[in-house]
Amino acid sequence: MSLSEFSHNPPAPSPPATGRRVALFGEALADIFPHQRVWGGAPLNVARHLHRFGAQPLFVPCLGSDDLGDELFQAIAESGMATSAIQRSDRYPTGRVGIDLADGAHRFTIPGEQAYDHIDGHLATAVTGPFQPRVVYFGTLAQRCAASRDALGEILSLCPALTFCDINLRSPWYRKDTLEHSLQRTDILKLNHEELDLLAEMFTLAADHPEDQLARLMDDFGLQQIVLTRGEEGAWLLTADGHLTKVDSPPLATPLVDTVGAGDAFCAVYILGILEGWPPSQTLARANHFAAAVCGIRGALPADDELHEQYRRLWTP
């Protein structure tokens, strides 16, 4: 896609060297629930959580030049997040996902050929390079098309940052070669137990126990950490030295509403722990606790900052 098909803001100057800068690459979209529409996309959700926790996220998406894109751009701007890396496409529509809920679980209907499939690498690196992120977050959905996949590759080649991959497998929008290439460029991998089963089958991780499957993934792809979320059974962290930490899920403080965005909330707090220098076991427990709290609200993000402020106070020495 030519640069003329995009409009974008000029790159922002480099922010102060606070060590709290995170670049987040990928989809921004509207989650269409049966009775409401909310803004979503894993990278956007993680960015919004990080912003509310006081970090400096730089979100790198592409929106359509349509009414939905205008509304989403305005919502991001009004949140106080930087908009300098947001691209707009005249050719492709702003992303959207249909979400059906049943018994607390969710099913996704994801159309093809959305604006986030066509992020331009030249424009993306023009902003992320001067930003100098400490962490680069990405997933796999926005890599289903070559344009965005190549753009992510350019960012990762340019930025000497820690790479955090939330693999976020959404059928049928993933391929083995894309997953393999992503894992080869990942420092910290986050996945859930269902995704571990898929990777174990895809990459022939011949092992009977999830602990052994994680160890094979670690060795085969040279990962530094693997974080496995297990729903009601808590979360695990495997580090490169072979140490496995397990935490239990806390009891829900409020009734379960839905699990949409719980993984994104987990990722945001885990990245926050990296930025803040929390011990890995503490980071794992805090991420798991906050993800459980998000299961008590409708959608991926609370309507205001109250929940984030509550946890910021809880975690402040």
PDB file of C-alpha atoms in Angstrom, residues 97-287:
ATOM      1  CA  VAL A  97     -15.455  -8.156  15.920  1.00  0.00           C
ATOM      2  CA  GLY A  98     -18.776  -9.796  16.744  1.00  0.00           C
ATOM      3  CA  ILE A  99     -18.862 -11.298  20.260  1.00  0.00           C
ATOM      4  CA  ASP A 100     -21.432 -13.815  21.457  1.00  0.00           C
ATOM      5  CA  LEU A 101     -21.559 -14.693  25.160  1.00  0.00           C
ATOM      6  CA  ALA A 102     -22.669 -17.981  26.697  1.00  0.00           C
ATOM      7  CA  ASP A 103     -22.099 -19.126  30.297  1.00  0.00           C
ATOM      8  CA  GLY A 104     -19.388 -16.513  30.813  1.00  0.00           C
ATOM      9  CA  ALA A 105     -17.412 -17.650  27.744  1.00  0.00           C
ATOM     10  CA  HIS A 106     -17.136 -15.722  24.491  1.00  0.00           C
ATOM     11  CA  ARG A 107     -17.058 -16.565  20.784  1.00  0.00           C
ATOM     12  CA  PHE A 108     -15.546 -14.233  18.211  1.00  0.00           C
ATOM     13  CA  THR A 109     -16.607 -13.514  14.632  1.00  0.00           C
ATOM     14  CA  ILE A 110     -13.681 -11.713  12.972  1.00  0.00           C
ATOM     15  CA  PRO A 111     -13.997 -10.493   9.357  1.00  0.00           C
ATOM     16  CA  GLY A 112     -11.014 -10.281   7.027  1.00  0.00           C
ATOM     17  CA  GLU A 113      -9.393  -7.313   5.274  1.00  0.00           C
ATOM     18  CA  GLN A 114      -9.617  -4.692   8.003  1.00  0.00           C
ATOM     19  CA  ALA A 115      -7.524  -1.560   8.341  1.00  0.00           C
ATOM     20  CA  TYR A 116      -5.307  -3.130  11.017  1.00  0.00           C
ATOM     21  CA  ASP A 117      -4.206  -5.726   8.432  1.00  0.00           C
ATOM     22  CA  HIS A 118      -2.458  -2.936   6.515  1.00  0.00           C
ATOM     23  CA  ILE A 119      -0.223  -1.066   8.951  1.00  0.00           C
ATOM     24  CA  ASP A 120       2.570   0.663   7.028  1.00  0.00           C
ATOM     25  CA  GLY A 121       6.067  -0.152   8.252  1.00  0.00           C
ATOM     26  CA  HIS A 122       7.690   3.084   7.133  1.00  0.00           C
ATOM     27  CA  LEU A 123       5.182   5.197   9.026  1.00  0.00           C
ATOM     28  CA  ALA A 124       5.303   2.920  12.055  1.00  0.00           C
ATOM     29  CA  THR A 125       9.079   2.989  12.418  1.00  0.00           C
ATOM     30  CA  ALA A 126       9.170   6.764  11.895  1.00  0.00           C
ATOM     31  CA  VAL A 127       7.341   7.085  15.214  1.00  0.00           C
ATOM     32  CA  THR A 128       8.517   4.087  17.228  1.00  0.00           C
ATOM     33  CA  GLY A 129      12.201   4.709  16.502  1.00  0.00           C
ATOM     34  CA  PRO A 130      12.371   8.130  18.222  1.00  0.00           C
ATOM     35  CA  PHE A 131      10.064   6.844  20.972  1.00  0.00           C
ATOM     36  CA  GLN A 132      12.667   4.250  22.049  1.00  0.00           C
ATOM     37  CA  PRO A 133      10.340   1.830  23.840  1.00  0.00           C
ATOM     38  CA  ARG A 134      11.580  -0.359  26.630  1.00  0.00           C
ATOM     39  CA  VAL A 135       9.052  -3.088  25.719  1.00  0.00           C
ATOM     40  CA  VAL A 136       7.374  -3.925  22.399  1.00  0.00           C
ATOM     41  CA  TYR A 137       4.065  -5.782  22.719  1.00  0.00           C
ATOM     42  CA  PHE A 138       2.478  -7.676  19.820  1.00  0.00           C
ATOM     43  CA  GLY A 139       0.175 -10.592  19.018  1.00  0.00           C
ATOM     44  CA  THR A 140      -0.717 -12.680  15.986  1.00  0.00           C
ATOM     45  CA  LEU A 141      -4.099 -11.418  14.739  1.00  0.00           C
ATOM     46  CA  ALA A 142      -2.615  -8.286  13.129  1.00  0.00           C
ATOM     47  CA  GLN A 143      -0.017 -10.495  11.408  1.00  0.00           C
ATOM     48  CA  ARG A 144      -2.528 -12.413   9.306  1.00  0.00           C
ATOM     49  CA  CYS A 145      -1.689 -10.196   6.279  1.00  0.00           C
ATOM     50  CA  ALA A 146       1.767  -9.505   4.872  1.00  0.00           C
ATOM     51  CA  ALA A 147       1.650  -5.703   5.171  1.00  0.00           C
ATOM     52  CA  SER A 148       1.194  -5.570   8.942  1.00  0.00           C
ATOM     53  CA  ARG A 149       3.406  -8.621   9.452  1.00  0.00           C
ATOM     54  CA  ASP A 150       6.238  -6.879   7.613  1.00  0.00           C
ATOM     55  CA  ALA A 151       5.606  -3.632   9.520  1.00  0.00           C
ATOM     56  CA  LEU A 152       6.003  -5.456  12.825  1.00  0.00           C
ATOM     57  CA  GLY A 153       9.235  -6.974  11.561  1.00  0.00           C
ATOM     58  CA  GLU A 154      10.583  -3.514  10.780  1.00  0.00           C
ATOM     59  CA  ILE A 155       9.722  -2.278  14.284  1.00  0.00           C
ATOM     60  CA  LEU A 156      11.346  -5.262  15.955  1.00  0.00           C
ATOM     61  CA  SER A 157      14.467  -4.871  13.830  1.00  0.00           C
ATOM     62  CA  LEU A 158      14.704  -1.166  14.668  1.00  0.00           C
ATOM     63  CA  CYS A 159      13.941  -1.206  18.408  1.00  0.00           C
ATOM     64  CA  PRO A 160      16.373  -2.968  20.773  1.00  0.00           C
ATOM     65  CA  ALA A 161      13.571  -3.555  23.265  1.00  0.00           C
ATOM     66  CA  LEU A 162      12.257  -6.470  25.269  1.00  0.00           C
ATOM     67  CA  THR A 163       9.629  -8.234  23.161  1.00  0.00           C
ATOM     68  CA  PHE A 164       6.368  -9.427  24.723  1.00  0.00           C
ATOM     69  CA  CYS A 165       4.119 -11.662  22.612  1.00  0.00           C
ATOM     70  CA  ASP A 166       0.556 -12.393  23.674  1.00  0.00           C
ATOM     71  CA  ILE A 167      -0.049 -15.048  21.075  1.00  0.00           C
ATOM     72  CA  ASN A 168      -3.868 -14.601  21.125  1.00  0.00           C
ATOM     73  CA  LEU A 169      -4.857 -17.311  18.624  1.00  0.00           C
ATOM     74  CA  ARG A 170      -8.135 -16.538  16.882  1.00  0.00           C
ATOM     75  CA  SER A 171      -9.309 -19.248  14.461  1.00  0.00           C
ATOM     76  CA  PRO A 172      -8.902 -19.286  11.491  1.00  0.00           C
ATOM     77  CA  TRP A 173      -6.550 -16.286  11.526  1.00  0.00           C
ATOM     78  CA  TYR A 174      -3.177 -17.842  12.298  1.00  0.00           C
ATOM     79  CA  ARG A 175      -0.569 -19.899  10.449  1.00  0.00           C
ATOM     80  CA  LYS A 176       2.282 -22.063  11.625  1.00  0.00           C
ATOM     81  CA  ASP A 177       4.971 -20.075   9.787  1.00  0.00           C
ATOM     82  CA  THR A 178       3.757 -16.788  11.294  1.00  0.00           C
ATOM     83  CA  LEU A 179       3.675 -18.303  14.772  1.00  0.00           C
ATOM     84  CA  GLU A 180       7.130 -19.772  14.354  1.00  0.00           C
ATOM     85  CA  HIS A 181       8.579 -16.463  13.181  1.00  0.00           C
ATOM     86  CA  SER A 182       6.878 -14.628  16.060  1.00  0.00           C
ATOM     87  CA  LEU A 183       8.211 -17.050  18.663  1.00  0.00           C
ATOM     88  CA  GLN A 184      11.715 -16.689  17.277  1.00  0.00           C
ATOM     89  CA  ARG A 185      11.526 -12.934  17.955  1.00  0.00           C
ATOM     90  CA  THR A 186       9.901 -13.184  21.386  1.00  0.00           C
ATOM     91  CA  ASP A 187      11.529 -12.703  24.780  1.00  0.00           C
ATOM     92  CA  ILE A 188       8.410 -13.159  26.934  1.00  0.00           C
ATOM     93  CA  LEU A 189       5.543 -15.322  25.695  1.00  0.00           C
ATOM     94  CA  LYS A 190       2.067 -15.178  27.221  1.00  0.00           C
ATOM     95  CA  LEU A 191      -0.528 -17.806  26.317  1.00  0.00           C
ATOM     96  CA  ASN A 192      -3.446 -19.666  27.859  1.00  0.00           C
ATOM     97  CA  HIS A 193      -3.900 -23.388  28.378  1.00  0.00           C
ATOM     98  CA  GLU A 194      -5.951 -23.815  25.202  1.00  0.00           C
ATOM     99  CA  GLU A 195      -3.292 -22.064  23.137  1.00  0.00           C
ATOM    100  CA  LEU A 196      -0.619 -24.260  24.704  1.00  0.00           C
ATOM    101  CA  ASP A 197      -2.531 -27.323  23.517  1.00  0.00           C
ATOM    102  CA  LEU A 198      -2.637 -25.896  19.975  1.00  0.00           C
ATOM    103  CA  LEU A 199       1.077 -25.081  19.958  1.00  0.00           C
ATOM    104  CA  ALA A 200       1.922 -28.499  21.383  1.00  0.00           C
ATOM    105  CA  GLU A 201       0.122 -30.132  18.474  1.00  0.00           C
ATOM    106  CA  MET A 202       1.399 -27.692  15.853  1.00  0.00           C
ATOM    107  CA  PHE A 203       5.071 -27.902  16.877  1.00  0.00           C
ATOM    108  CA  THR A 204       4.974 -31.555  18.009  1.00  0.00           C
ATOM    109  CA  LEU A 205       5.891 -30.843  21.615  1.00  0.00           C
ATOM    110  CA  ALA A 206       5.962 -34.524  22.507  1.00  0.00           C
ATOM    111  CA  ALA A 207       5.256 -34.363  26.222  1.00  0.00           C
ATOM    112  CA  ASP A 208       2.481 -35.584  28.492  1.00  0.00           C
ATOM    113  CA  HIS A 209       2.447 -32.650  30.921  1.00  0.00           C
ATOM    114  CA  PRO A 210       2.075 -28.892  30.345  1.00  0.00           C
ATOM    115  CA  GLU A 211       5.230 -28.245  32.406  1.00  0.00           C
ATOM    116  CA  ASP A 212       7.237 -30.289  29.912  1.00  0.00           C
ATOM    117  CA  GLN A 213       5.534 -28.634  26.935  1.00  0.00           C
ATOM    118  CA  LEU A 214       6.478 -25.221  28.268  1.00  0.00           C
ATOM    119  CA  ALA A 215      10.068 -26.372  28.732  1.00  0.00           C
ATOM    120  CA  ARG A 216      10.185 -27.569  25.114  1.00  0.00           C
ATOM    121  CA  LEU A 217       8.836 -24.224  23.883  1.00  0.00           C
ATOM    122  CA  MET A 218      11.431 -22.419  25.989  1.00  0.00           C
ATOM    123  CA  ASP A 219      14.293 -24.489  24.576  1.00  0.00           C
ATOM    124  CA  ASP A 220      13.109 -24.611  20.955  1.00  0.00           C
ATOM    125  CA  PHE A 221      12.631 -20.853  20.618  1.00  0.00           C
ATOM    126  CA  GLY A 222      15.142 -19.429  23.088  1.00  0.00           C
ATOM    127  CA  LEU A 223      12.515 -17.647  25.192  1.00  0.00           C
ATOM    128  CA  GLN A 224      13.372 -15.818  28.413  1.00  0.00           C
ATOM    129  CA  GLN A 225      10.000 -16.339  30.107  1.00  0.00           C
ATOM    130  CA  ILE A 226       6.705 -18.096  29.395  1.00  0.00           C
ATOM    131  CA  VAL A 227       3.557 -17.028  31.210  1.00  0.00           C
ATOM    132  CA  LEU A 228       0.655 -19.486  31.106  1.00  0.00           C
ATOM    133  CA  THR A 229      -2.804 -18.404  32.259  1.00  0.00           C
ATOM    134  CA  ARG A 230      -5.087 -21.241  33.373  1.00  0.00           C
ATOM    135  CA  GLY A 231      -8.377 -19.509  34.160  1.00  0.00           C
ATOM    136  CA  GLU A 232      -9.791 -20.617  37.497  1.00  0.00           C
ATOM    137  CA  GLU A 233      -6.634 -22.680  38.096  1.00  0.00           C
ATOM    138  CA  GLY A 234      -4.376 -19.645  38.293  1.00  0.00           C
ATOM    139  CA  ALA A 235      -1.227 -18.852  36.318  1.00  0.00           C
ATOM    140  CA  TRP A 236       2.287 -20.230  35.822  1.00  0.00           C
ATOM    141  CA  LEU A 237       5.611 -18.586  35.035  1.00  0.00           C
ATOM    142  CA  LEU A 238       8.540 -20.539  33.593  1.00  0.00           C
ATOM    143  CA  THR A 239      11.907 -18.763  33.420  1.00  0.00           C
ATOM    144  CA  ALA A 240      14.936 -19.640  31.328  1.00  0.00           C
ATOM    145  CA  ASP A 241      16.716 -21.200  34.311  1.00  0.00           C
ATOM    146  CA  GLY A 242      13.936 -23.800  34.507  1.00  0.00           C
ATOM    147  CA  HIS A 243      12.210 -22.360  37.580  1.00  0.00           C
ATOM    148  CA  LEU A 244       8.416 -22.757  37.505  1.00  0.00           C
ATOM    149  CA  THR A 245       6.260 -20.467  39.662  1.00  0.00           C
ATOM    150  CA  LYS A 246       2.549 -21.194  40.161  1.00  0.00           C
ATOM    151  CA  VAL A 247      -0.112 -18.927  41.669  1.00  0.00           C
ATOM    152  CA  ASP A 248      -3.746 -19.700  42.405  1.00  0.00           C
ATOM    153  CA  SER A 249      -6.600 -17.546  41.189  1.00  0.00           C
ATOM    154  CA  PRO A 250      -8.170 -15.396  43.918  1.00  0.00           C
ATOM    155  CA  PRO A 251     -11.869 -15.735  44.680  1.00  0.00           C
ATOM    156  CA  LEU A 252     -13.895 -13.256  42.656  1.00  0.00           C
ATOM    157  CA  ALA A 253     -14.831 -10.183  44.685  1.00  0.00           C
ATOM    158  CA  THR A 254     -17.889  -9.681  42.479  1.00  0.00           C
ATOM    159  CA  PRO A 255     -19.998 -12.122  40.416  1.00  0.00           C
ATOM    160  CA  LEU A 256     -18.538 -13.196  37.078  1.00  0.00           C
ATOM    161  CA  VAL A 257     -19.848 -10.971  34.272  1.00  0.00           C
ATOM    162  CA  ASP A 258     -17.648 -12.084  31.363  1.00  0.00           C
ATOM    163  CA  THR A 259     -14.040 -12.984  30.637  1.00  0.00           C
ATOM    164  CA  VAL A 260     -13.606 -10.590  27.706  1.00  0.00           C
ATOM    165  CA  GLY A 261     -10.331  -8.713  28.132  1.00  0.00           C
ATOM    166  CA  ALA A 262      -9.110 -10.677  31.152  1.00  0.00           C
ATOM    167  CA  GLY A 263      -5.998 -11.780  29.282  1.00  0.00           C
ATOM    168  CA  ASP A 264      -5.321  -8.194  28.192  1.00  0.00           C
ATOM    169  CA  ALA A 265      -5.616  -6.989  31.788  1.00  0.00           C
ATOM    170  CA  PHE A 266      -3.177  -9.717  32.808  1.00  0.00           C
ATOM    171  CA  CYS A 267      -0.671  -8.666  30.137  1.00  0.00           C
ATOM    172  CA  ALA A 268      -0.869  -5.000  31.105  1.00  0.00           C
ATOM    173  CA  VAL A 269      -0.042  -5.666  34.751  1.00  0.00           C
ATOM    174  CA  TYR A 270       2.684  -8.147  33.828  1.00  0.00           C
ATOM    175  CA  ILE A 271       4.314  -5.510  31.605  1.00  0.00           C
ATOM    176  CA  LEU A 272       3.836  -2.942  34.382  1.00  0.00           C
ATOM    177  CA  GLY A 273       5.735  -5.260  36.700  1.00  0.00           C
ATOM    178  CA  ILE A 274       8.612  -5.386  34.223  1.00  0.00           C
ATOM    179  CA  LEU A 275       8.701  -1.590  34.034  1.00  0.00           C
ATOM    180  CA  GLU A 276       8.535  -1.233  37.811  1.00  0.00           C
ATOM    181  CA  GLY A 277      11.070  -3.960  38.554  1.00  0.00           C
ATOM    182  CA  TRP A 278       8.728  -6.132  40.625  1.00  0.00           C
ATOM    183  CA  PRO A 279       9.955  -9.663  41.442  1.00  0.00           C
ATOM    184  CA  PRO A 280       8.600 -12.136  38.835  1.00  0.00           C
ATOM    185  CA  SER A 281       6.514 -14.097  41.348  1.00  0.00           C
ATOM    186  CA  GLN A 282       4.912 -10.878  42.622  1.00  0.00           C
ATOM    187  CA  THR A 283       4.278  -9.696  39.078  1.00  0.00           C
ATOM    188  CA  LEU A 284       2.571 -12.995  38.237  1.00  0.00           C
ATOM    189  CA  ALA A 285       0.320 -12.842  41.301  1.00  0.00           C
ATOM    190  CA  ARG A 286      -0.635  -9.194  40.751  1.00  0.00           C
ATOM    191  CA  ALA A 287      -1.404  -9.742  37.068  1.00  0.00           C
TER     192      ALA A 287
END
